[in-house]
Amino acid sequence: MLQPRALQDFIFTSESVSEGHPDKVCDRISDSLVDAYLSKDPVARLAIETVATTNFVGIIGEIGSTATLEKTEIDSIVRECIKDIGYEQEGFDWRNIEIMNRLHQQSPDIAMGVDATATKEEGAGDQGMMFGYACRETDVLMPAPLHFAHEILRKLASARKDGTLPAIRPDAKSQVTLEYKNGVPVKAHSIVVSTQHAEGFSQDDIKEMVRPYVLSTLPDGWMCAEDRFFVNPTGRFVIGGPVGDSGLTGRKIIVDTYGGSAPHGGGAFSGKDPTKVDRSAAYAARYLAKNIVAAGYAQRCLIQISYAIGVAKPISLYANTLGTGSVGEDKIVAAIDKVMDLTPRGIRTHLNLNRPIYARTAAYGHFGRAPDSDGGFSWEKLDLVDALRRELG
């Protein structure tokens, strides 16, 4: 459990990985297949895992849906994901990778527990606990080390794709360590960026390519000392992507959430439809925490929701303002119970989650993103602030 540390001095580190990281390639494929099913059947039940290695992508998992995707459709989705990420390299090229499909029907035992009936409300798809977190460290109410780590890689990817950085390749990682004074981030302690690159470029060449994107991400005056700015510390990063390391859906859950600044419960997000509370309840918990902080009731807020498989209502709801709250946590819990239905169906309805909006979440974090006009990242909206203020005063 997080403890209050509002007045402490400390250093803290978070990391991010790019869309070309092998695990993120797999997340992107899994979520693109989720979107494809939901576009045909908004109530499809999906748990899709992807594995990637040299010249190979494998897809496994279970489907419960009236919709069908033909093998050619699945192959086309996989190849388009890899093409958009930017892989046309020896050993992993969107045009000629082998694709194996082992998707199968959802277990009727699971469906029996989840499906609504005349006498039972739709239940949670699994047991587990989900966490949401928000804080005042950035304007998107996310922990600063993770937010900056994401932004560095997002900017590098954009420059790679628009041709500004032709030497940079898709696979990359970043790590941002910040110094905190009295619980507030004040400067970078160290920065690490490792990025795949073309042959013929030195470590110093890549460092100077990366430097402007780090400087433009950090607030003015926050850059670390030069001897703490590490770019490709091994000296060379030419072999990358699923050629350099295998990938698997759901292996970057801390990157996906809060960078270690808050707990992660339940499981991974990517590849799952929104009946899976691993995903939807984690989105709801973030939505609640963010609106509580935005409404002015805390500088930092942690929300936990837990479920039992087949049971609709949460079995517990927990709030912790980590010593920064202006109202009691018991009052926050009571207000949440009045302003949002936290059953699986209630969450999906409130946040309008039964839509093909998930491929875009697969890289650079599921939280701290701007809500999209088509309903993507609906859990980042601040439309619950007024309702909370009516309940809490």
CSV table of C-alpha atoms in Angstrom, one decimal:
chain,number,residue,atom,x,y,z
A,1,MET,CA,0.0,0.0,0.0
A,2,LEU,CA,1.3,3.5,-0.8
A,3,GLN,CA,2.3,5.5,2.2
A,4,PRO,CA,2.1,9.3,2.5
A,5,ARG,CA,5.4,10.9,1.4
A,6,ALA,CA,4.3,14.5,0.6
A,7,LEU,CA,7.2,16.1,2.5
A,8,GLN,CA,9.9,13.6,1.6
A,9,ASP,CA,13.0,14.2,-0.5
A,10,PHE,CA,13.8,11.3,-2.8
A,11,ILE,CA,14.6,10.2,-6.3
A,12,PHE,CA,12.3,8.0,-8.4
A,13,THR,CA,12.5,6.2,-11.7
A,14,SER,CA,10.0,5.1,-14.4
A,15,GLU,CA,10.6,3.6,-17.8
A,16,SER,CA,8.7,3.4,-21.1
A,17,VAL,CA,9.1,1.3,-24.2
A,18,SER,CA,8.3,2.3,-27.8
A,19,GLU,CA,5.6,0.9,-30.1
A,20,GLY,CA,8.5,-1.1,-31.8
A,21,HIS,CA,9.5,-2.9,-28.6
A,22,PRO,CA,8.7,-6.6,-29.2
A,23,ASP,CA,6.1,-6.8,-26.3
A,24,LYS,CA,4.4,-3.7,-27.7
A,25,VAL,CA,4.2,-5.1,-31.2
A,26,CYS,CA,2.3,-8.0,-29.6
A,27,ASP,CA,0.0,-5.6,-27.6
A,28,ARG,CA,-0.7,-3.7,-30.8
A,29,ILE,CA,-1.7,-6.8,-32.7
A,30,SER,CA,-3.9,-8.1,-29.9
A,31,ASP,CA,-5.7,-4.8,-29.5
A,32,SER,CA,-6.1,-4.4,-33.2
A,33,LEU,CA,-7.8,-7.8,-33.3
A,34,VAL,CA,-10.0,-6.8,-30.4
A,35,ASP,CA,-11.0,-3.7,-32.3
A,36,ALA,CA,-11.8,-5.7,-35.4
A,37,TYR,CA,-14.1,-8.0,-33.5
A,38,LEU,CA,-15.8,-5.2,-31.6
A,39,SER,CA,-16.5,-3.3,-34.9
A,40,LYS,CA,-18.6,-6.2,-36.0
A,41,ASP,CA,-19.9,-7.4,-32.6
A,42,PRO,CA,-19.8,-4.8,-29.8
A,43,VAL,CA,-20.5,-7.4,-27.2
A,44,ALA,CA,-17.8,-9.9,-28.3
A,45,ARG,CA,-15.9,-11.7,-25.6
A,46,LEU,CA,-12.2,-11.7,-26.4
A,47,ALA,CA,-8.9,-12.7,-24.8
A,48,ILE,CA,-6.3,-12.6,-27.5
A,49,GLU,CA,-2.6,-13.2,-26.9
A,50,THR,CA,0.2,-12.6,-29.4
A,51,VAL,CA,3.8,-13.9,-29.5
A,52,ALA,CA,6.5,-12.6,-31.9
A,53,THR,CA,10.0,-13.7,-32.7
A,54,THR,CA,12.2,-13.8,-35.8
A,55,ASN,CA,10.0,-14.0,-38.9
A,56,PHE,CA,7.0,-15.3,-36.9
A,57,VAL,CA,3.8,-14.1,-35.2
A,58,GLY,CA,1.6,-16.5,-33.3
A,59,ILE,CA,-2.0,-15.6,-32.1
A,60,ILE,CA,-3.7,-17.6,-29.4
A,61,GLY,CA,-6.7,-17.1,-27.2
A,62,GLU,CA,-10.5,-17.5,-26.9
A,63,ILE,CA,-13.4,-15.8,-28.7
A,64,GLY,CA,-17.0,-15.6,-27.8
A,65,SER,CA,-18.8,-13.7,-30.6
A,66,THR,CA,-21.4,-13.8,-33.4
A,67,ALA,CA,-18.7,-12.2,-35.6
A,68,THR,CA,-16.1,-14.1,-37.6
A,69,LEU,CA,-12.8,-12.9,-38.9
A,70,GLU,CA,-11.4,-14.9,-41.8
A,71,LYS,CA,-7.8,-16.0,-41.9
A,72,THR,CA,-7.1,-13.4,-44.6
A,73,GLU,CA,-8.6,-10.7,-42.4
A,74,ILE,CA,-6.5,-11.6,-39.5
A,75,ASP,CA,-3.3,-11.9,-41.6
A,76,SER,CA,-4.0,-8.5,-43.1
A,77,ILE,CA,-4.5,-6.9,-39.6
A,78,VAL,CA,-1.3,-8.4,-38.3
A,79,ARG,CA,0.7,-7.2,-41.3
A,80,GLU,CA,-0.8,-3.7,-41.2
A,81,CYS,CA,0.2,-3.4,-37.6
A,82,ILE,CA,3.8,-4.3,-38.3
A,83,LYS,CA,3.9,-2.1,-41.3
A,84,ASP,CA,2.6,0.9,-39.4
A,85,ILE,CA,5.1,0.4,-36.6
A,86,GLY,CA,7.8,0.4,-39.2
A,87,TYR,CA,9.3,-3.1,-39.5
A,88,GLU,CA,10.8,-3.8,-42.9
A,89,GLN,CA,14.1,-5.3,-41.6
A,90,GLU,CA,15.8,-8.6,-42.2
A,91,GLY,CA,14.3,-11.2,-39.9
A,92,PHE,CA,11.1,-9.2,-39.3
A,93,ASP,CA,9.3,-7.8,-42.3
A,94,TRP,CA,5.6,-7.2,-42.5
A,95,ARG,CA,5.5,-8.6,-46.0
A,96,ASN,CA,6.8,-12.1,-45.4
A,97,ILE,CA,6.5,-13.1,-41.7
A,98,GLU,CA,4.8,-16.4,-40.9
A,99,ILE,CA,1.5,-16.0,-39.1
A,100,MET,CA,0.0,-18.8,-37.0
A,101,ASN,CA,-3.6,-18.5,-35.8
A,102,ARG,CA,-4.8,-20.7,-32.9
A,103,LEU,CA,-7.9,-18.7,-31.7
A,104,HIS,CA,-10.7,-20.8,-30.3
A,105,GLN,CA,-14.1,-20.5,-28.7
A,106,GLN,CA,-14.5,-19.2,-25.1
A,107,SER,CA,-15.0,-21.8,-22.4
A,108,PRO,CA,-18.7,-22.3,-21.6
A,109,ASP,CA,-17.9,-22.5,-17.9
A,110,ILE,CA,-16.5,-18.9,-18.0
A,111,ALA,CA,-19.4,-17.7,-20.1
A,112,MET,CA,-21.9,-19.2,-17.7
A,113,GLY,CA,-20.5,-17.1,-14.8
A,114,VAL,CA,-20.3,-13.9,-16.8
A,115,ASP,CA,-23.5,-13.9,-18.9
A,116,ALA,CA,-26.6,-12.1,-17.7
A,117,THR,CA,-29.7,-14.2,-17.3
A,118,ALA,CA,-33.3,-13.5,-16.3
A,119,THR,CA,-32.4,-14.0,-12.6
A,120,LYS,CA,-28.7,-12.8,-12.6
A,121,GLU,CA,-27.0,-9.6,-13.6
A,122,GLU,CA,-23.9,-9.9,-15.8
A,123,GLY,CA,-20.9,-10.8,-13.6
A,124,ALA,CA,-17.3,-9.9,-13.6
A,125,GLY,CA,-15.2,-12.0,-16.1
A,126,ASP,CA,-12.7,-12.9,-13.4
A,127,GLN,CA,-11.7,-12.3,-9.8
A,128,GLY,CA,-9.1,-9.7,-9.0
A,129,MET,CA,-8.3,-6.2,-7.8
A,130,MET,CA,-7.7,-3.1,-10.0
A,131,PHE,CA,-6.0,0.2,-9.1
A,132,GLY,CA,-6.4,3.7,-10.4
A,133,TYR,CA,-4.1,6.6,-9.5
A,134,ALA,CA,-3.8,10.4,-10.2
A,135,CYS,CA,-1.5,13.1,-8.9
A,136,ARG,CA,-0.7,16.8,-9.5
A,137,GLU,CA,2.8,16.2,-10.8
A,138,THR,CA,1.8,16.9,-14.4
A,139,ASP,CA,-1.0,18.7,-16.2
A,140,VAL,CA,-2.4,15.3,-17.3
A,141,LEU,CA,-2.5,14.2,-13.6
A,142,MET,CA,0.1,11.5,-14.1
A,143,PRO,CA,3.4,10.8,-12.3
A,144,ALA,CA,6.1,12.9,-14.0
A,145,PRO,CA,8.8,10.3,-14.5
A,146,LEU,CA,6.5,8.1,-16.5
A,147,HIS,CA,4.9,10.9,-18.4
A,148,PHE,CA,8.3,12.3,-19.5
A,149,ALA,CA,9.5,8.8,-20.4
A,150,HIS,CA,6.5,8.2,-22.7
A,151,GLU,CA,6.8,11.6,-24.3
A,152,ILE,CA,10.5,11.2,-25.2
A,153,LEU,CA,9.7,7.9,-27.1
A,154,ARG,CA,6.5,9.3,-28.7
A,155,LYS,CA,8.5,12.2,-30.1
A,156,LEU,CA,11.3,10.0,-31.4
A,157,ALA,CA,8.7,7.7,-33.1
A,158,SER,CA,7.0,10.7,-34.7
A,159,ALA,CA,10.3,12.0,-36.0
A,160,ARG,CA,11.3,8.6,-37.3
A,161,LYS,CA,8.0,8.2,-39.2
A,162,ASP,CA,8.0,11.7,-40.7
A,163,GLY,CA,11.5,11.2,-42.0
A,164,THR,CA,13.2,13.7,-39.6
A,165,LEU,CA,15.3,10.9,-38.1
A,166,PRO,CA,15.9,8.3,-40.9
A,167,ALA,CA,18.7,6.6,-38.9
A,168,ILE,CA,16.4,5.7,-36.0
A,169,ARG,CA,14.6,2.3,-36.1
A,170,PRO,CA,11.4,1.2,-34.2
A,171,ASP,CA,12.6,-0.5,-31.1
A,172,ALA,CA,13.4,1.8,-28.2
A,173,LYS,CA,13.3,2.2,-24.4
A,174,SER,CA,13.5,5.2,-22.1
A,175,GLN,CA,14.1,5.7,-18.4
A,176,VAL,CA,13.6,8.9,-16.5
A,177,THR,CA,14.8,9.4,-12.9
A,178,LEU,CA,13.6,12.6,-11.2
A,179,GLU,CA,14.7,14.3,-8.0
A,180,TYR,CA,11.9,15.2,-5.6
A,181,LYS,CA,12.0,17.9,-2.9
A,182,ASN,CA,9.2,18.0,-0.3
A,183,GLY,CA,7.3,15.5,-2.5
A,184,VAL,CA,7.5,17.6,-5.6
A,185,PRO,CA,9.6,16.8,-8.7
A,186,VAL,CA,12.2,19.5,-9.4
A,187,LYS,CA,14.7,18.2,-11.9
A,188,ALA,CA,16.1,15.2,-13.8
A,189,HIS,CA,18.6,13.1,-11.9
A,190,SER,CA,19.4,10.9,-14.9
A,191,ILE,CA,18.0,10.0,-18.3
A,192,VAL,CA,18.5,6.7,-20.2
A,193,VAL,CA,17.4,6.2,-23.9
A,194,SER,CA,18.2,3.1,-25.9
A,195,THR,CA,17.1,3.2,-29.5
A,196,GLN,CA,17.6,0.9,-32.4
A,197,HIS,CA,19.5,2.5,-35.3
A,198,ALA,CA,20.8,1.9,-38.8
A,199,GLU,CA,24.3,0.7,-39.5
A,200,GLY,CA,27.1,3.3,-39.7
A,201,PHE,CA,26.2,5.5,-36.8
A,202,SER,CA,28.3,5.9,-33.6
A,203,GLN,CA,27.0,6.1,-30.1
A,204,ASP,CA,27.7,9.9,-30.1
A,205,ASP,CA,25.8,10.3,-33.4
A,206,ILE,CA,22.7,8.7,-31.9
A,207,LYS,CA,23.1,10.7,-28.6
A,208,GLU,CA,23.0,14.0,-30.5
A,209,MET,CA,20.0,12.8,-32.5
A,210,VAL,CA,18.1,11.9,-29.3
A,211,ARG,CA,19.2,15.0,-27.2
A,212,PRO,CA,16.7,17.6,-28.7
A,213,TYR,CA,13.7,15.3,-28.0
A,214,VAL,CA,14.8,14.9,-24.4
A,215,LEU,CA,15.3,18.6,-23.9
A,216,SER,CA,11.9,19.5,-25.5
A,217,THR,CA,10.2,17.0,-23.2
A,218,LEU,CA,11.6,18.1,-19.9
A,219,PRO,CA,10.7,21.5,-18.3
A,220,ASP,CA,13.3,24.3,-18.8
A,221,GLY,CA,16.3,23.8,-16.6
A,222,TRP,CA,15.5,20.2,-15.7
A,223,MET,CA,18.1,18.4,-17.8
A,224,CYS,CA,20.4,16.1,-15.9
A,225,ALA,CA,24.2,16.4,-15.9
A,226,GLU,CA,25.9,15.2,-19.0
A,227,ASP,CA,27.5,12.3,-17.2
A,228,ARG,CA,24.0,11.1,-16.2
A,229,PHE,CA,22.6,11.3,-19.8
A,230,PHE,CA,23.0,7.8,-21.2
A,231,VAL,CA,22.1,6.9,-24.8
A,232,ASN,CA,22.6,3.4,-26.0
A,233,PRO,CA,24.9,2.6,-23.1
A,234,THR,CA,26.1,-0.7,-24.7
A,235,GLY,CA,27.5,1.4,-27.6
A,236,ARG,CA,25.4,-0.2,-30.4
A,237,PHE,CA,21.8,-1.2,-31.0
A,238,VAL,CA,21.3,-2.3,-34.6
A,239,ILE,CA,19.6,-5.6,-34.1
A,240,GLY,CA,16.3,-4.9,-32.5
A,241,GLY,CA,12.6,-5.8,-32.5
A,242,PRO,CA,11.5,-9.4,-32.4
A,243,VAL,CA,14.7,-10.4,-34.1
A,244,GLY,CA,16.7,-9.3,-31.0
A,245,ASP,CA,14.2,-10.4,-28.4
A,246,SER,CA,10.9,-12.3,-28.4
A,247,GLY,CA,7.7,-10.4,-27.6
A,248,LEU,CA,4.5,-11.3,-25.8
A,249,THR,CA,1.2,-9.6,-25.0
A,250,GLY,CA,0.8,-8.1,-21.6
A,251,ARG,CA,4.4,-8.0,-20.4
A,252,LYS,CA,4.7,-4.3,-19.9
A,253,ILE,CA,1.9,-3.6,-17.4
A,254,ILE,CA,3.9,-1.1,-15.3
A,255,VAL,CA,4.7,0.9,-18.4
A,256,ASP,CA,1.0,0.7,-19.3
A,257,THR,CA,-0.1,2.1,-15.9
A,258,TYR,CA,1.8,4.3,-13.5
A,259,GLY,CA,5.5,3.5,-13.9
A,260,GLY,CA,5.7,2.0,-10.4
A,261,SER,CA,4.3,5.1,-8.7
A,262,ALA,CA,1.2,3.2,-7.8
A,263,PRO,CA,0.2,-0.5,-7.4
A,264,HIS,CA,-0.9,-2.6,-10.4
A,265,GLY,CA,-3.5,-5.3,-9.7
A,266,GLY,CA,-5.3,-7.8,-11.8
A,267,GLY,CA,-3.7,-8.5,-15.1
A,268,ALA,CA,-2.7,-7.0,-18.4
A,269,PHE,CA,-5.1,-4.9,-20.5
A,270,SER,CA,-4.2,-5.5,-24.2
A,271,GLY,CA,-6.1,-8.3,-26.0
A,272,LYS,CA,-9.1,-8.1,-23.7
A,273,ASP,CA,-12.6,-6.9,-24.4
A,274,PRO,CA,-14.2,-4.5,-21.8
A,275,THR,CA,-16.2,-7.2,-20.0
A,276,LYS,CA,-12.9,-8.2,-18.6
A,277,VAL,CA,-12.6,-6.1,-15.4
A,278,ASP,CA,-8.8,-6.4,-15.6
A,279,ARG,CA,-9.2,-3.7,-18.2
A,280,SER,CA,-12.5,-1.9,-17.7
A,281,ALA,CA,-12.3,-1.6,-13.9
A,282,ALA,CA,-8.7,-0.4,-14.1
A,283,TYR,CA,-10.0,2.3,-16.5
A,284,ALA,CA,-12.8,3.1,-14.1
A,285,ALA,CA,-10.4,3.4,-11.2
A,286,ARG,CA,-8.2,5.8,-13.1
A,287,TYR,CA,-11.3,7.8,-14.1
A,288,LEU,CA,-12.4,8.1,-10.5
A,289,ALA,CA,-8.9,9.0,-9.1
A,290,LYS,CA,-8.4,11.6,-11.8
A,291,ASN,CA,-11.7,13.3,-11.2
A,292,ILE,CA,-11.2,13.3,-7.4
A,293,VAL,CA,-7.9,15.1,-7.9
A,294,ALA,CA,-9.2,17.4,-10.5
A,295,ALA,CA,-12.1,18.3,-8.3
A,296,GLY,CA,-9.7,19.5,-5.6
A,297,TYR,CA,-10.2,16.8,-3.0
A,298,ALA,CA,-6.6,15.5,-3.0
A,299,GLN,CA,-3.2,16.1,-4.5
A,300,ARG,CA,-2.7,12.4,-4.9
A,301,CYS,CA,-5.4,9.7,-5.0
A,302,LEU,CA,-5.3,5.9,-5.2
A,303,ILE,CA,-8.5,3.9,-5.8
A,304,GLN,CA,-8.8,0.1,-5.6
A,305,ILE,CA,-11.8,-1.9,-6.8
A,306,SER,CA,-12.1,-5.7,-6.4
A,307,TYR,CA,-14.4,-8.4,-7.9
A,308,ALA,CA,-15.3,-12.0,-7.7
A,309,ILE,CA,-15.9,-14.0,-11.0
A,310,GLY,CA,-19.5,-14.1,-11.9
A,311,VAL,CA,-20.5,-11.5,-9.4
A,312,ALA,CA,-21.7,-8.1,-10.7
A,313,LYS,CA,-21.1,-5.7,-7.8
A,314,PRO,CA,-17.5,-5.0,-6.5
A,315,ILE,CA,-16.7,-6.9,-3.3
A,316,SER,CA,-14.6,-3.9,-2.1
A,317,LEU,CA,-13.9,-0.3,-2.9
A,318,TYR,CA,-11.0,1.6,-1.3
A,319,ALA,CA,-9.7,5.2,-1.5
A,320,ASN,CA,-6.5,6.6,-0.2
A,321,THR,CA,-5.5,10.3,-0.6
A,322,LEU,CA,-2.0,9.6,0.8
A,323,GLY,CA,-2.1,12.3,3.4
A,324,THR,CA,-3.2,15.0,0.8
A,325,GLY,CA,-7.0,14.8,1.1
A,326,SER,CA,-9.3,17.7,2.0
A,327,VAL,CA,-12.2,15.3,2.9
A,328,GLY,CA,-12.3,11.9,4.6
A,329,GLU,CA,-11.6,8.8,2.5
A,330,ASP,CA,-14.8,7.3,3.8
A,331,LYS,CA,-16.7,10.2,2.3
A,332,ILE,CA,-15.0,9.7,-1.0
A,333,VAL,CA,-16.0,6.0,-1.1
A,334,ALA,CA,-19.6,6.9,-0.3
A,335,ALA,CA,-19.6,9.6,-3.0
A,336,ILE,CA,-18.2,7.2,-5.6
A,337,ASP,CA,-20.9,4.7,-4.8
A,338,LYS,CA,-23.5,7.4,-5.7
A,339,VAL,CA,-21.9,8.9,-8.8
A,340,MET,CA,-20.9,5.7,-10.7
A,341,ASP,CA,-22.2,2.2,-11.2
A,342,LEU,CA,-19.1,-0.1,-10.8
A,343,THR,CA,-20.7,-3.3,-12.1
A,344,PRO,CA,-19.0,-4.5,-15.3
A,345,ARG,CA,-22.1,-3.4,-17.4
A,346,GLY,CA,-22.2,-0.1,-15.5
A,347,ILE,CA,-18.6,0.7,-16.3
A,348,ARG,CA,-18.9,-0.1,-19.9
A,349,THR,CA,-22.1,2.0,-20.2
A,350,HIS,CA,-20.7,5.0,-18.3
A,351,LEU,CA,-17.4,5.0,-20.3
A,352,ASN,CA,-18.9,3.7,-23.5
A,353,LEU,CA,-16.3,1.0,-23.9
A,354,ASN,CA,-17.9,-1.4,-26.3
A,355,ARG,CA,-16.3,0.2,-29.3
A,356,PRO,CA,-13.1,-0.4,-31.4
A,357,ILE,CA,-10.9,2.1,-29.4
A,358,TYR,CA,-8.1,-0.1,-28.1
A,359,ALA,CA,-5.3,-0.4,-30.7
A,360,ARG,CA,-4.3,3.2,-29.9
A,361,THR,CA,-3.8,2.3,-26.2
A,362,ALA,CA,-1.2,-0.3,-27.0
A,363,ALA,CA,1.9,2.0,-26.7
A,364,TYR,CA,2.8,5.1,-24.6
A,365,GLY,CA,0.5,4.3,-21.8
A,366,HIS,CA,-3.2,3.7,-21.2
A,367,PHE,CA,-3.5,6.8,-19.0
A,368,GLY,CA,-2.6,10.4,-19.2
A,369,ARG,CA,-3.8,10.6,-22.8
A,370,ALA,CA,-6.2,13.2,-24.3
A,371,PRO,CA,-9.8,11.9,-24.8
A,372,ASP,CA,-10.6,11.4,-28.5
A,373,SER,CA,-13.6,12.7,-30.3
A,374,ASP,CA,-14.7,9.1,-31.2
A,375,GLY,CA,-14.7,8.1,-27.5
A,376,GLY,CA,-11.2,6.8,-27.2
A,377,PHE,CA,-9.6,7.3,-23.8
A,378,SER,CA,-13.0,8.2,-22.3
A,379,TRP,CA,-11.7,7.3,-18.9
A,380,GLU,CA,-9.5,10.4,-19.1
A,381,LYS,CA,-12.5,12.8,-19.2
A,382,LEU,CA,-13.1,15.1,-16.2
A,383,ASP,CA,-16.9,15.0,-16.6
A,384,LEU,CA,-17.4,13.5,-13.1
A,385,VAL,CA,-16.1,16.6,-11.2
A,386,ASP,CA,-19.4,18.3,-10.8
A,387,ALA,CA,-21.2,15.2,-9.6
A,388,LEU,CA,-18.4,14.6,-7.0
A,389,ARG,CA,-18.7,18.2,-5.8
A,390,ARG,CA,-22.4,17.9,-5.4
A,391,GLU,CA,-21.8,14.9,-3.1
A,392,LEU,CA,-18.8,16.1,-1.3
A,393,GLY,CA,-19.5,19.8,-1.1
